[in-house]
Short mmCIF file of C-alpha atoms in Angstrom, two decimals:
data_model
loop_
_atom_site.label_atom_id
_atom_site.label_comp_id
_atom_site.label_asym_id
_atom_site.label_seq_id
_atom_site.Cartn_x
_atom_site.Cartn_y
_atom_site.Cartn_z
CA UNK S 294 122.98 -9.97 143.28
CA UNK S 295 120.88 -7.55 145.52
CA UNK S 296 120.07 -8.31 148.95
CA UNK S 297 117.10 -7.12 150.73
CA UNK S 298 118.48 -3.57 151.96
CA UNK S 299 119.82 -2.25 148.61
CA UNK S 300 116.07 -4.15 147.11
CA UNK S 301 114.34 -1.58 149.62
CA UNK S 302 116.34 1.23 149.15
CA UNK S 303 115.71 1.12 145.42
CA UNK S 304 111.94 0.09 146.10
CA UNK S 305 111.62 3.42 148.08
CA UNK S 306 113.89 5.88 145.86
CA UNK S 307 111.69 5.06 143.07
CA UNK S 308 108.18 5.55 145.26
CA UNK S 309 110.12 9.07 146.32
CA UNK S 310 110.64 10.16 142.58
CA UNK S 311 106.93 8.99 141.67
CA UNK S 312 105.84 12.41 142.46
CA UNK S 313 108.84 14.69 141.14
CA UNK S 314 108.80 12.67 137.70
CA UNK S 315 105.14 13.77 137.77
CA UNK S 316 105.91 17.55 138.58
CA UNK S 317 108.84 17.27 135.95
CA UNK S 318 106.40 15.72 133.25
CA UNK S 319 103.74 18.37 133.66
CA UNK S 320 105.80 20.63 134.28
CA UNK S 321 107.59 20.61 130.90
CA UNK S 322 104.17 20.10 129.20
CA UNK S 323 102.59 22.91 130.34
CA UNK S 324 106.68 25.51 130.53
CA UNK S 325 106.62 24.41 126.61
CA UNK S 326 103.19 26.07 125.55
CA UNK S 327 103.82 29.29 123.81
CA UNK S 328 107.41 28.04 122.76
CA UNK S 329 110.54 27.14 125.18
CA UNK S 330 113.60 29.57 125.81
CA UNK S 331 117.11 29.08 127.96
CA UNK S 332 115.67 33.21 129.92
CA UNK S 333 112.67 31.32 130.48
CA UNK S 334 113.96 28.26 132.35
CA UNK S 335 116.49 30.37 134.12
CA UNK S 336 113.86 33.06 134.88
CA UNK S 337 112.18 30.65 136.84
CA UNK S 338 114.68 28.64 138.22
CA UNK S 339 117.96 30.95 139.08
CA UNK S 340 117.73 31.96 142.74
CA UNK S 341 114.77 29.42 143.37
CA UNK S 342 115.38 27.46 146.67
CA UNK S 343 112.79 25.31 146.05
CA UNK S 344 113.43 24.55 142.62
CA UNK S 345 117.01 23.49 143.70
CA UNK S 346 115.42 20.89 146.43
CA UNK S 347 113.36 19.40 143.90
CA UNK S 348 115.58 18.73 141.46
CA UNK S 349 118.78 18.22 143.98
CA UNK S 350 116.64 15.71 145.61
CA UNK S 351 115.61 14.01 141.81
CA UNK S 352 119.32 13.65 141.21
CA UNK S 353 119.99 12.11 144.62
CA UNK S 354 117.27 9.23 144.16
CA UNK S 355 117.55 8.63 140.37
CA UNK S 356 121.38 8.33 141.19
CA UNK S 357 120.66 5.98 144.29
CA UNK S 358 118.03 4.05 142.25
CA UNK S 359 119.91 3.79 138.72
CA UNK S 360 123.52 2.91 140.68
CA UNK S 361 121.80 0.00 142.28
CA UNK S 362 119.88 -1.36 139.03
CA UNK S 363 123.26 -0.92 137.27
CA UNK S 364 125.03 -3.11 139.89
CA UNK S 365 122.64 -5.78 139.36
CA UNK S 366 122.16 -5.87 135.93
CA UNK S 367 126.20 -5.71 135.62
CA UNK S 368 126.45 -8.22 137.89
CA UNK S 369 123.87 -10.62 135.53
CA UNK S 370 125.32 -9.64 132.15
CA UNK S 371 128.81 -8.31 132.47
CA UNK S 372 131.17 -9.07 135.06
CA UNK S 373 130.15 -11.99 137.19
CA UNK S 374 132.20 -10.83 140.38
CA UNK S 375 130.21 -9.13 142.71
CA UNK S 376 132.76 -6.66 144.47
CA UNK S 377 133.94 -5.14 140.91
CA UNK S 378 130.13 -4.77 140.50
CA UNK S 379 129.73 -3.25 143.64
CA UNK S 380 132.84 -0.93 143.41
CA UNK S 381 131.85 0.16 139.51
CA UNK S 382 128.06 1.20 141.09
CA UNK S 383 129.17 3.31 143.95
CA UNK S 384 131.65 5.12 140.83
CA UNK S 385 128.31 5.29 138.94
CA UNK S 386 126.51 7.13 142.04
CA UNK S 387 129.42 9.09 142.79
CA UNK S 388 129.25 10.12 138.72
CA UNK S 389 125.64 10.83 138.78
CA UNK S 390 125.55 12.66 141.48
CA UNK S 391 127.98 15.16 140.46
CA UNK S 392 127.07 15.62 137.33
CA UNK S 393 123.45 15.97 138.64
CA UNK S 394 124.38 18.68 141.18
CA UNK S 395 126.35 20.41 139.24
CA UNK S 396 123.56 20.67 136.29
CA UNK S 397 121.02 21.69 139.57
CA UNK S 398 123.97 24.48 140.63
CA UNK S 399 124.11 25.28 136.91
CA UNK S 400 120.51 26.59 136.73
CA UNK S 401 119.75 27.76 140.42
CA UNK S 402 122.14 29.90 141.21
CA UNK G 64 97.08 -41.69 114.88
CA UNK G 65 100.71 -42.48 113.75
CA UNK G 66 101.17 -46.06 112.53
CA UNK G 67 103.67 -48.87 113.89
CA UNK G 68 105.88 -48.43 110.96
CA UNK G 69 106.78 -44.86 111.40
CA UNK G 70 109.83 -43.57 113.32
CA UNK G 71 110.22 -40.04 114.87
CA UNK G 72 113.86 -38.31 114.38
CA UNK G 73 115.43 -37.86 117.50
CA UNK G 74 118.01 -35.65 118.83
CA UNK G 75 119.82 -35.89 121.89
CA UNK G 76 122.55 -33.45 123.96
CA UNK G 77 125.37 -35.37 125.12
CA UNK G 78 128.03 -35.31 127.27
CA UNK G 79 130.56 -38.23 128.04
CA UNK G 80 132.43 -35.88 130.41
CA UNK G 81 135.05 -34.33 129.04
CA UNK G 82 132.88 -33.36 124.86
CA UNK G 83 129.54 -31.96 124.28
CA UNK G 84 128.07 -33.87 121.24
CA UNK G 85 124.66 -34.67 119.84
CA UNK G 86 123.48 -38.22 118.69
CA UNK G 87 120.60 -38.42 116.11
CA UNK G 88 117.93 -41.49 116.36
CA UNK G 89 115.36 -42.46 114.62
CA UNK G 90 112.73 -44.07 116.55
CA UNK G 91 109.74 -46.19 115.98
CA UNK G 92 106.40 -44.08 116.78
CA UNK G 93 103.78 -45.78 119.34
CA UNK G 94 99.84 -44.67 120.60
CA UNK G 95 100.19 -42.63 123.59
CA UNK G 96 104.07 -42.96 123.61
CA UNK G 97 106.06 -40.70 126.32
CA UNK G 98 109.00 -38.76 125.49
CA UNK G 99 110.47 -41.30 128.72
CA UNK G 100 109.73 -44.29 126.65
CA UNK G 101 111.29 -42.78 123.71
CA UNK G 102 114.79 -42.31 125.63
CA UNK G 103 114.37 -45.66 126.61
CA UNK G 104 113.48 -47.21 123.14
CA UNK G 105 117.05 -45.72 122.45
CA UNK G 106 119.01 -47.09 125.15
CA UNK G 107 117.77 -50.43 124.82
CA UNK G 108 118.01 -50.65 120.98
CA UNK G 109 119.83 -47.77 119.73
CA UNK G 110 122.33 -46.45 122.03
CA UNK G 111 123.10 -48.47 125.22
CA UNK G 112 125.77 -45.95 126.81
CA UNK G 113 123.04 -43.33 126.92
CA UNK G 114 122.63 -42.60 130.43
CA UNK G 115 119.16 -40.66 131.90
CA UNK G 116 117.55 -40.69 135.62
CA UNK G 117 113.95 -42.06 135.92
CA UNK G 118 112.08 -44.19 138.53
CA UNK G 119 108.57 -44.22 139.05
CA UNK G 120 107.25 -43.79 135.29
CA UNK G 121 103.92 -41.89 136.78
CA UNK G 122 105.11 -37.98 137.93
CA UNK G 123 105.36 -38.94 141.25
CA UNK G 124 109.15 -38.38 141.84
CA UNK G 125 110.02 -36.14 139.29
CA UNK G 126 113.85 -37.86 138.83
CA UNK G 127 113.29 -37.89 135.02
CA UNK G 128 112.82 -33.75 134.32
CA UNK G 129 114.82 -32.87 131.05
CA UNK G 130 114.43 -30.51 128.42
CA UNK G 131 112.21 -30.52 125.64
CA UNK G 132 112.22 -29.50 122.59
CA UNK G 133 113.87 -26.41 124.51
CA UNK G 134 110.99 -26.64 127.91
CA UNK G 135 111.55 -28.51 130.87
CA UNK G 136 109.66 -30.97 131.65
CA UNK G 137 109.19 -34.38 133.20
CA UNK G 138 109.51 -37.01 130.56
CA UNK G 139 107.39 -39.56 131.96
CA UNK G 140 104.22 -36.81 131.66
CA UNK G 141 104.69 -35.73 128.51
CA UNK G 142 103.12 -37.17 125.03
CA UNK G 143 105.43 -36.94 122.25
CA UNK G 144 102.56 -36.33 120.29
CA UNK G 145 101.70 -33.30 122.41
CA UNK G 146 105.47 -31.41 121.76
CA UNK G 147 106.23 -32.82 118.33
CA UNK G 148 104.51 -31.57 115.42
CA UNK G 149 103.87 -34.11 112.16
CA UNK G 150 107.24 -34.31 110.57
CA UNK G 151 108.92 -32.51 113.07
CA UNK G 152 111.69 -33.41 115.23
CA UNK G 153 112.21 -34.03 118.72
CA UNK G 154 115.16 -32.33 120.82
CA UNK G 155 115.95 -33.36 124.31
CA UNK G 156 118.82 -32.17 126.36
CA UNK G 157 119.68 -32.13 130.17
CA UNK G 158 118.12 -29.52 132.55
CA UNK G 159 119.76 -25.91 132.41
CA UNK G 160 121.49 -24.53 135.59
CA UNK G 161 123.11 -27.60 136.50
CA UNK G 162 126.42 -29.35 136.21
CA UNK G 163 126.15 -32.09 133.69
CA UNK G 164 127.69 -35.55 134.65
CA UNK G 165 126.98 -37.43 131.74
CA UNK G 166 124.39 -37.01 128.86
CA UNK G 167 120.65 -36.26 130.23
CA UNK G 168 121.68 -36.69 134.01
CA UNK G 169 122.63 -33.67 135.72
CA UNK G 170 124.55 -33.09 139.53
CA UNK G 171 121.44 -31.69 141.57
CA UNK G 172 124.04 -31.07 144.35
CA UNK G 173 123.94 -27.31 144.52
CA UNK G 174 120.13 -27.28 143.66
CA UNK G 175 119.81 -29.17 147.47
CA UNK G 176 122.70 -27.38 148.76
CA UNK G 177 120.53 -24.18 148.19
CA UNK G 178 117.72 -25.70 150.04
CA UNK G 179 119.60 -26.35 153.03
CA UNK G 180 121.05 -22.45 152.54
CA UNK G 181 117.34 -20.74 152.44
CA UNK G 182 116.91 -22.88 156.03
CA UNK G 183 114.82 -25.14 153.88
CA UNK G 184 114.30 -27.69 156.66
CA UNK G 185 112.12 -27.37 159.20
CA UNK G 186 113.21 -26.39 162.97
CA UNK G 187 111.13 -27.84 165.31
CA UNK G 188 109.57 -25.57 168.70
CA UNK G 189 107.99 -28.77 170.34
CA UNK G 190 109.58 -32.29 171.67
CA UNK G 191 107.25 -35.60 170.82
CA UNK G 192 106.17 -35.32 174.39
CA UNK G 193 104.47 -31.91 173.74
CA UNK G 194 100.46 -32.12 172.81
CA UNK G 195 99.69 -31.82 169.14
CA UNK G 196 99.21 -28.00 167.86
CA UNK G 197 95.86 -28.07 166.54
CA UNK G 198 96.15 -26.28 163.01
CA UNK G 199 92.91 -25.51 161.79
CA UNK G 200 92.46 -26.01 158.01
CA UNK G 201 91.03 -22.60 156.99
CA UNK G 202 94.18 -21.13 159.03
CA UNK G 203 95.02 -18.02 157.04
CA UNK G 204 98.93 -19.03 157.43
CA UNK G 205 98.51 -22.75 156.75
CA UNK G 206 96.06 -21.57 153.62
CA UNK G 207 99.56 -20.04 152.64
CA UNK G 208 101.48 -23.02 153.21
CA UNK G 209 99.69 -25.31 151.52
CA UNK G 210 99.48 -23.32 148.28
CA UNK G 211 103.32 -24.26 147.86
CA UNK G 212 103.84 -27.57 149.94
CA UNK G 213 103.46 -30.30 147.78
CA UNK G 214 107.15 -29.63 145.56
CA UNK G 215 108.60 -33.07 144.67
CA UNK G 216 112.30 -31.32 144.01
CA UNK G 217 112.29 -32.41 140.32
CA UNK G 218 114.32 -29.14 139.58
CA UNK G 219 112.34 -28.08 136.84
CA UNK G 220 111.48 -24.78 137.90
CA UNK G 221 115.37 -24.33 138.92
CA UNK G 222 116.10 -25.11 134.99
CA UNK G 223 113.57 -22.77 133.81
CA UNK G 224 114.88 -20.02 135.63
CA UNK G 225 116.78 -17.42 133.81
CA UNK G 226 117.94 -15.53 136.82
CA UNK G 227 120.03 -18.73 137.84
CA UNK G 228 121.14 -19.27 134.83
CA UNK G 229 123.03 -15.92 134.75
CA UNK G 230 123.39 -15.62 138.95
CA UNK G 231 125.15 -19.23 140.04
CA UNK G 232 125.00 -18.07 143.63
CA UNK G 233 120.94 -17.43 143.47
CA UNK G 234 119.38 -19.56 145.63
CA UNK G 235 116.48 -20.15 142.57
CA UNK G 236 112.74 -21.01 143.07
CA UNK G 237 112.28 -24.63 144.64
CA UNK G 238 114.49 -23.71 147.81
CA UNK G 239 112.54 -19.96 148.18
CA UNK G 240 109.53 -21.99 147.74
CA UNK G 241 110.27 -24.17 150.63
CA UNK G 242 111.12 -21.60 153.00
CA UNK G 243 107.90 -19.26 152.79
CA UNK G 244 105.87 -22.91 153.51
CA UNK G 245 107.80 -23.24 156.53
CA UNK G 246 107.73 -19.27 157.37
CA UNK G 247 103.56 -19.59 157.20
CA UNK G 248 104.23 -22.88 159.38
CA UNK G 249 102.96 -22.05 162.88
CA UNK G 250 104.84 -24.93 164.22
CA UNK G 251 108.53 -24.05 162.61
CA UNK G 252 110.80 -22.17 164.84
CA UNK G 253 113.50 -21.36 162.21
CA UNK G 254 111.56 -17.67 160.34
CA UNK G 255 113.96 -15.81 161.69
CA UNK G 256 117.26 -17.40 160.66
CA UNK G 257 115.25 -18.13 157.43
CA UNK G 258 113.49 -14.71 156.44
CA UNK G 259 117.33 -13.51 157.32
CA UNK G 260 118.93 -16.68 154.62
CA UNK G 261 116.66 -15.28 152.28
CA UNK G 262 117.55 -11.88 152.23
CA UNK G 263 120.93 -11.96 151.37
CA UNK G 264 122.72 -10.99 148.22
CA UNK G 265 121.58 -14.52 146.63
CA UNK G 266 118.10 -14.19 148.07
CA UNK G 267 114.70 -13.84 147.05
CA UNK G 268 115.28 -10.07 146.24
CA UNK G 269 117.07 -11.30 142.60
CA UNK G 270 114.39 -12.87 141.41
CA UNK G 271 112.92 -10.37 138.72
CA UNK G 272 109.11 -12.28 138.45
CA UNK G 273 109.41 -13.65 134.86
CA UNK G 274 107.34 -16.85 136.23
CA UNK G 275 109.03 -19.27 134.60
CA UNK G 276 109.28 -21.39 137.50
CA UNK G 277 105.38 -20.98 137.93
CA UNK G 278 105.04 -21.33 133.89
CA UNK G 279 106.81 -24.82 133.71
CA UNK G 280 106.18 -26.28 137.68
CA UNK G 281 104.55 -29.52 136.59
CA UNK G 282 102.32 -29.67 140.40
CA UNK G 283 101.09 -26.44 138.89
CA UNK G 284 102.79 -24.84 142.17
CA UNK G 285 103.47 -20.81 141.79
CA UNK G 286 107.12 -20.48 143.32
CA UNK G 287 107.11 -17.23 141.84
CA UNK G 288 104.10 -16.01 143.82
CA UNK G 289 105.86 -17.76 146.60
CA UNK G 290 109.00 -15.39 146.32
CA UNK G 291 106.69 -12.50 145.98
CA UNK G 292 105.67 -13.43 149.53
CA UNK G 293 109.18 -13.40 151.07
CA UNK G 294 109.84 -10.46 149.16
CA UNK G 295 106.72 -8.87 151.12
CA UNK G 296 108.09 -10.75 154.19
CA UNK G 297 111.26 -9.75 154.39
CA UNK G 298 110.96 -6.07 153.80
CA UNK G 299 108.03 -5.18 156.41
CA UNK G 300 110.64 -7.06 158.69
CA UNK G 301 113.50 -4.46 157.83
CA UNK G 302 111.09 -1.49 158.02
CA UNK G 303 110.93 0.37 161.21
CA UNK G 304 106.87 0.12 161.54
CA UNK G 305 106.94 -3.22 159.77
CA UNK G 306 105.23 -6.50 161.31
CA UNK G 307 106.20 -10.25 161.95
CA UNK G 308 103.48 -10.79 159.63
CA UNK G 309 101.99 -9.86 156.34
#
């Protein structure tokens, strides 16, 4: 059950994380050279406006993108009603999104 | 070559419905013999209350599809000595996806109730009084159309489907198939209502490309590659800089 709006929006939220998956890949290859500690994440993301778009912006698509895969694939395997679907993905966004925000709040501010 | 005097074991699904039951026959093995003339050996010697749909014998009209051995296919095309192996048995139940009303005859009522859903019928822009459209044959849009046109609705590709079998409102491949021929049909005036049929929360959107509509099509049609085009379609239609055409 997807129409073609929520098919698009989920087409282009996973074009828009193409890149930051990339940054976050490479990024953690190259932080983890020499060894990994919490001062040095924090040292280079606490006050870090930019860091705090980027990943506020990862959290917002990967929530938008997984919510609407979730709906679907509930829809197929679990609960064949459409609106429970529908209501249990917008909880799942609504979840993700917090949780993401606050983990992006956590370390860049 | 098997000889006169052996018989192939035979298993069917039935339904006489209200039970789901099997039946188990053993049938005499012919040269060239089709898994259609096996189901008939059995209702005209074994089992006379088995009912099945057939009618022209030659995969013209595709009324006989059924499963098997677990594939769907038309009955009347295939060789029983192409899906059984020596000693083996063969297994042959109704389509999937469908309601059953008794034994290997399904109710193809919401498989053409779909059709008629994705605007699979074609609106005409012209009255018989208008000229002829002259549609040239190397016609980039009517290359498109043909690719997909010559479906005989055996519902085979609608049983194979595993996105209908676990989404009863999906409209399924044979009735998206029909509508991008008649959206890459210069002379159909219905795209709009149709590109709109399609993209709606049963539309072409669900399908998730497994091709096994395309795998098991017996016209060797790719409704899968079909869908891909409304897909295409439909979304440069919703986009802001998107065309009428792909």
């Amino acid at each position: 059950m997807i129409d073609a709006r929520l098919y698009l929006l989920q087409r282009l939220t996973a074009i828009a994380m193409l890149p930051l998956i990339a940054t976050h890949l490479i990024l953690m290859i190259v932080a983890i050279n020499g060894g990994l500690t919490a001062e040095e994440i924090l040292g280079r993301t606490q006050g870090s406006v930019g860091w705090a778009l980027f990943y506020g912006s990862f959290v917002i698509f990967a929530a938008i993108h997984g919510a609407i895969g979730f709906r679907t694939i509930a829809y197929e395997w679990l609960i064949p009603n459409i609106r429970i679907c529908s209501v249990a993905s917008f909880g799942l966004l609504i979840v993700l999104i917090g949780l993401g925000l606050r983990a992006v709040y956590a370390v860049t501010v | 070559m098997k000889t006169k005097d052996q018989t192939l074991t035979v298993t069917i699904d039935r339904f006489d419905g209200t039970s789901h039951y099997q039946t188990t026959h053993n049938v005499p093995t012919r040269d060239n013999q089709t898994v259609l003339d096996v189901v008939t050996w059995i209702q005209q010697h074994d089992d006379p209350t088995l009912s099945y749909r057939f009618a022209c014998r030659v995969g013209m009209c595709g009324s006989c599809a059924m499963n098997i051995n677990g594939e769907p296919k038309w009955s009347c095309r295939t060789h029983v000595s192409k899906v059984v192996e020596a000693g083996s048995a063969l297994r042959i139940s109704p389509l999937r996806n469908m309601p059953i009303l008794r034994d290997l005859s399904v109710d193809m009522t919401p498989f053409f109730d779909k059709w008629t859903q994705a605007v699979g019928y074609f609106v005409p822009t012209q009255t018989k009084d208008d000229p002829l459209p002259a549609i040239k044959s190397d016609d980039r849009d009517r290359a498109k159309a043909n690719q997909s046109i010559e479906c005989i609705n055996c519902g085979i590709c609608y049983s194979a489907c595993d996105v209908v079998a676990a989404n009863d409102a999906y409209l399924g491949p044979a009735a998206l198939n029909r509508a991008w021929t008649l959206v890459n049909d210069e002379r159909d005036g219905g795209a709009k209502e149709r590109l709109e049929a399609v993209s709606s929360d049963a539309g072409c959107h669900n399908c998730h490309s497994q091709h096994g509509c395309s795998t098991y099509c017996p016209n060797l049609l790719a409704p899968a590659t079909s869908i891909a085009g409304l897909k295409r379609q439909t979304l440069l239609n919703l986009l802001p800089w998107g065309s009428h055409d792909d």
